[in-house]
């Protein structure tokens, strides 16, 4: 994410549909324009507190339209 900051993130539609939580997180990040570091596994928190960072990006979804339906 931080590498796409200020630019464009191109991501596969198939990837997002296979991981609904990733889609929800991405929408949240784009809408809030902030990236919050969270642990992948809630039972194992991050070892240190990392402050959120401002994030401005555009997202392009790539894939076949029939995947959506």
PDB file of C-alpha atoms in Angstrom:
ATOM      1  CA  UNK A   1       0.000   0.000   0.000  1.00  0.00           C
ATOM      2  CA  UNK A   2       2.615   2.541   0.995  1.00  0.00           C
ATOM      3  CA  UNK A   3       4.345   2.063  -2.373  1.00  0.00           C
ATOM      4  CA  UNK A   4       1.130   3.080  -4.164  1.00  0.00           C
ATOM      5  CA  UNK A   5       0.678   6.180  -1.992  1.00  0.00           C
ATOM      6  CA  UNK A   6       0.042   9.204  -4.196  1.00  0.00           C
ATOM      7  CA  UNK A   7      -0.498   7.011  -7.236  1.00  0.00           C
ATOM      8  CA  UNK A   8      -2.521   4.118  -8.567  1.00  0.00           C
ATOM      9  CA  UNK A   9      -3.009   0.613  -7.169  1.00  0.00           C
ATOM     10  CA  UNK A  10      -3.853  -1.979  -9.830  1.00  0.00           C
ATOM     11  CA  UNK A  11      -5.354  -5.138  -8.390  1.00  0.00           C
ATOM     12  CA  UNK A  12      -7.018  -8.255  -9.744  1.00  0.00           C
ATOM     13  CA  UNK A  13     -10.782  -8.446  -9.349  1.00  0.00           C
ATOM     14  CA  UNK A  14     -10.448 -12.207  -8.899  1.00  0.00           C
ATOM     15  CA  UNK A  15      -8.134 -11.636  -5.917  1.00  0.00           C
ATOM     16  CA  UNK A  16     -10.611  -9.306  -4.234  1.00  0.00           C
ATOM     17  CA  UNK A  17     -13.564 -11.623  -4.807  1.00  0.00           C
ATOM     18  CA  UNK A  18     -11.605 -14.544  -3.356  1.00  0.00           C
ATOM     19  CA  UNK A  19     -10.826 -12.509  -0.219  1.00  0.00           C
ATOM     20  CA  UNK A  20     -13.884 -10.456   0.816  1.00  0.00           C
ATOM     21  CA  UNK A  21     -12.146  -9.095   3.920  1.00  0.00           C
ATOM     22  CA  UNK A  22      -9.396  -7.673   1.721  1.00  0.00           C
ATOM     23  CA  UNK A  23     -12.032  -5.852  -0.369  1.00  0.00           C
ATOM     24  CA  UNK A  24     -13.680  -4.417   2.762  1.00  0.00           C
ATOM     25  CA  UNK A  25     -10.303  -3.252   4.102  1.00  0.00           C
ATOM     26  CA  UNK A  26      -9.315  -1.698   0.780  1.00  0.00           C
ATOM     27  CA  UNK A  27     -12.607   0.231   0.563  1.00  0.00           C
ATOM     28  CA  UNK A  28     -12.115   1.464   4.118  1.00  0.00           C
ATOM     29  CA  UNK A  29      -8.559   2.622   3.384  1.00  0.00           C
ATOM     30  CA  UNK A  30      -9.577   4.465   0.204  1.00  0.00           C
ATOM     31  CA  UNK A  31     -12.609   6.124   1.842  1.00  0.00           C
ATOM     32  CA  UNK A  32     -10.739   7.215   4.979  1.00  0.00           C
ATOM     33  CA  UNK A  33      -7.523   8.073   3.106  1.00  0.00           C
ATOM     34  CA  UNK A  34      -5.598   6.456   5.962  1.00  0.00           C
ATOM     35  CA  UNK A  35      -3.737   3.186   6.300  1.00  0.00           C
ATOM     36  CA  UNK A  36      -3.888   1.573   9.736  1.00  0.00           C
ATOM     37  CA  UNK A  37      -1.431  -1.205  10.450  1.00  0.00           C
ATOM     38  CA  UNK A  38      -3.234  -4.249  11.812  1.00  0.00           C
ATOM     39  CA  UNK A  39      -2.153  -7.769  12.640  1.00  0.00           C
ATOM     40  CA  UNK A  40      -3.070 -10.409  10.085  1.00  0.00           C
ATOM     41  CA  UNK A  41      -4.043 -12.722  12.928  1.00  0.00           C
ATOM     42  CA  UNK A  42      -6.006 -10.995  15.704  1.00  0.00           C
ATOM     43  CA  UNK A  43      -4.784 -13.549  18.237  1.00  0.00           C
ATOM     44  CA  UNK A  44      -1.205 -12.391  17.550  1.00  0.00           C
ATOM     45  CA  UNK A  45      -1.056  -8.581  17.764  1.00  0.00           C
ATOM     46  CA  UNK A  46       1.750  -6.541  16.235  1.00  0.00           C
ATOM     47  CA  UNK A  47       4.843  -6.498  18.480  1.00  0.00           C
ATOM     48  CA  UNK A  48       4.987  -2.682  18.407  1.00  0.00           C
ATOM     49  CA  UNK A  49       2.447   0.078  17.934  1.00  0.00           C
ATOM     50  CA  UNK A  50       2.689   1.563  14.441  1.00  0.00           C
ATOM     51  CA  UNK A  51       0.893   4.874  13.807  1.00  0.00           C
ATOM     52  CA  UNK A  52      -1.518   5.096  10.897  1.00  0.00           C
ATOM     53  CA  UNK A  53      -0.344   6.960   7.826  1.00  0.00           C
ATOM     54  CA  UNK A  54      -2.157   9.219   5.379  1.00  0.00           C
ATOM     55  CA  UNK A  55      -2.770   7.460   2.097  1.00  0.00           C
ATOM     56  CA  UNK A  56      -4.054   8.926  -1.140  1.00  0.00           C
ATOM     57  CA  UNK A  57      -4.488   6.540  -4.037  1.00  0.00           C
ATOM     58  CA  UNK A  58      -6.693   5.506  -6.903  1.00  0.00           C
ATOM     59  CA  UNK A  59      -7.652   1.878  -7.444  1.00  0.00           C
ATOM     60  CA  UNK A  60      -8.005   0.128 -10.787  1.00  0.00           C
ATOM     61  CA  UNK A  61      -9.646  -3.297 -10.755  1.00  0.00           C
ATOM     62  CA  UNK A  62      -8.574  -5.603 -13.562  1.00  0.00           C
ATOM     63  CA  UNK A  63     -10.541  -8.653 -14.645  1.00  0.00           C
ATOM     64  CA  UNK A  64     -13.337 -10.069 -16.724  1.00  0.00           C
ATOM     65  CA  UNK A  65     -16.751  -8.477 -16.281  1.00  0.00           C
ATOM     66  CA  UNK A  66     -18.476 -11.861 -16.133  1.00  0.00           C
ATOM     67  CA  UNK A  67     -16.657 -12.561 -12.846  1.00  0.00           C
ATOM     68  CA  UNK A  68     -18.779  -9.906 -11.124  1.00  0.00           C
ATOM     69  CA  UNK A  69     -22.135 -11.460 -12.045  1.00  0.00           C
TER      70      UNK A  69
END
